[in-house]
Amino acid sequence: MAMNGPYPVHNVTDESVAEAAALLVAGQLCAFPTETVYGLGGNALSEQAVRRIYAAKGRPADNPLIVHVADEAAARAVAGEWPRAAEILAARFWPGPLTLVVRRGAAIPALVSAGSETVALRVPAHPVAARLLRACGLPVAAPSANRSEQLSPTTAEHVRRGLPGVLVLDGGPCRLGIESTVVDLTREPARLLRPGALPLSALRSVLGEVALPGPPMAEGPARSPGMRTRHYAPRARLVLTPEGSDPTRLGGAGKLGVLMIEGRGWTANAARDGGDRLVVESMPDDPQGYGADLYAALHRLDDAGVETIVVHLPDRGETWLAICDRLRRAAA
Ligand code: TXA
Ligand code: MG
């Protein structure tokens, strides 16, 4: 196998996991599956490796990274303090799609956290991520494995296309498909920074009160830059409309993509609505199923070469919060 890229996508074997772990130990990067989206990992203890992550993604240095660890003990080891809320949430939801922001310990370079005194920590549930973390024995800084501002990857093929030259462990399509929920535990009450795959109701059931994020900021340094408005965007222009409305009234002369929900109002009729001009993605009418396929569906619409994507926004309250958040950012 070639020592310097492009690396192929690898099936998960003892050898490929060992090779990916060796890259991490050597300060290089590799991509790996988590239950939410694929991550682009580097040694979180090495400033040089962390620099490589920002460079590979084209990510502004003011957008901090999530550090992935094997278990709660490994999280405590790199945290500056471990509040009671972290203990409770870790016991209940780790491994899983929940990221805890706590005070940063001295071992983690400030660059990981974009200079902040805090660090975001998560124990992923995907067995391949768990294997890789055990094999390398390091905390692994890993943002989503896409170029900055582009769609998050939920398959190894998405990663390969966006970041050719990076070794990718192929763990199949991500089960949840929406990034982890990020919660700030450095304040009381805890505050939601990014809605995600773990529902807000689950956090509240354990913590009681959880404050909501402030309004999204379009520009400038953000306290949690995932809160910047534009993010997670496909190449096509995205237009949000209420569920059930006729998408053919929107969009320009070019090919039109439609992201609709099965059985909700408007139904595609290709003959009536313009034949080849329309590409329809019909999504499941439940937030788990919808979330699991959201990025993949947007990738498919981009691949089909649509100019505009009309989205039936499932604005139906808290259980659809993370999905509507991603759709609004993609449309911003
Ligand atoms: O599901 C996920 O969280 C995926 C997988 C790979 O684990 N990772 C991910 O990373 O979505 P990324 O870099 O695309 O998003 C990181 C989010 C951003 O919203 C960032 O602002 C926030 O976490 N974040 C990271 N460190 C933070 C910190 N110290 N304080 C506040 N927010 C932080
Ligand atoms: Mg991301």
XYZ file of N, CA and C and ligand atoms in Angstrom, residues 57 59 143-144 146 152 179 194 231-232, ligand 2:
31
model
N -9.625 20.360 6.415
C -11.026 20.751 6.273
C -11.191 22.143 5.672
N -10.957 24.617 7.614
C -11.830 25.126 8.675
C -11.196 26.322 9.351
N -13.553 16.546 13.954
C -14.743 17.190 13.422
C -15.358 16.266 12.374
N -16.494 16.620 11.858
C -17.063 15.843 10.767
C -16.083 15.856 9.585
N -15.692 16.410 6.497
C -16.065 17.092 5.260
C -15.289 18.396 5.182
N -22.166 17.211 5.755
C -21.501 16.201 6.572
C -21.580 14.846 5.873
N -25.407 15.014 13.551
C -24.331 15.173 14.518
C -24.829 15.110 15.966
N -25.802 22.967 20.505
C -26.191 22.486 19.173
C -27.193 21.361 19.356
N -23.975 26.522 7.285
C -23.281 25.315 7.696
C -23.990 24.172 7.006
N -23.331 23.050 6.901
C -23.997 21.827 6.445
C -24.705 22.004 5.103
Mg -19.288 19.603 10.916
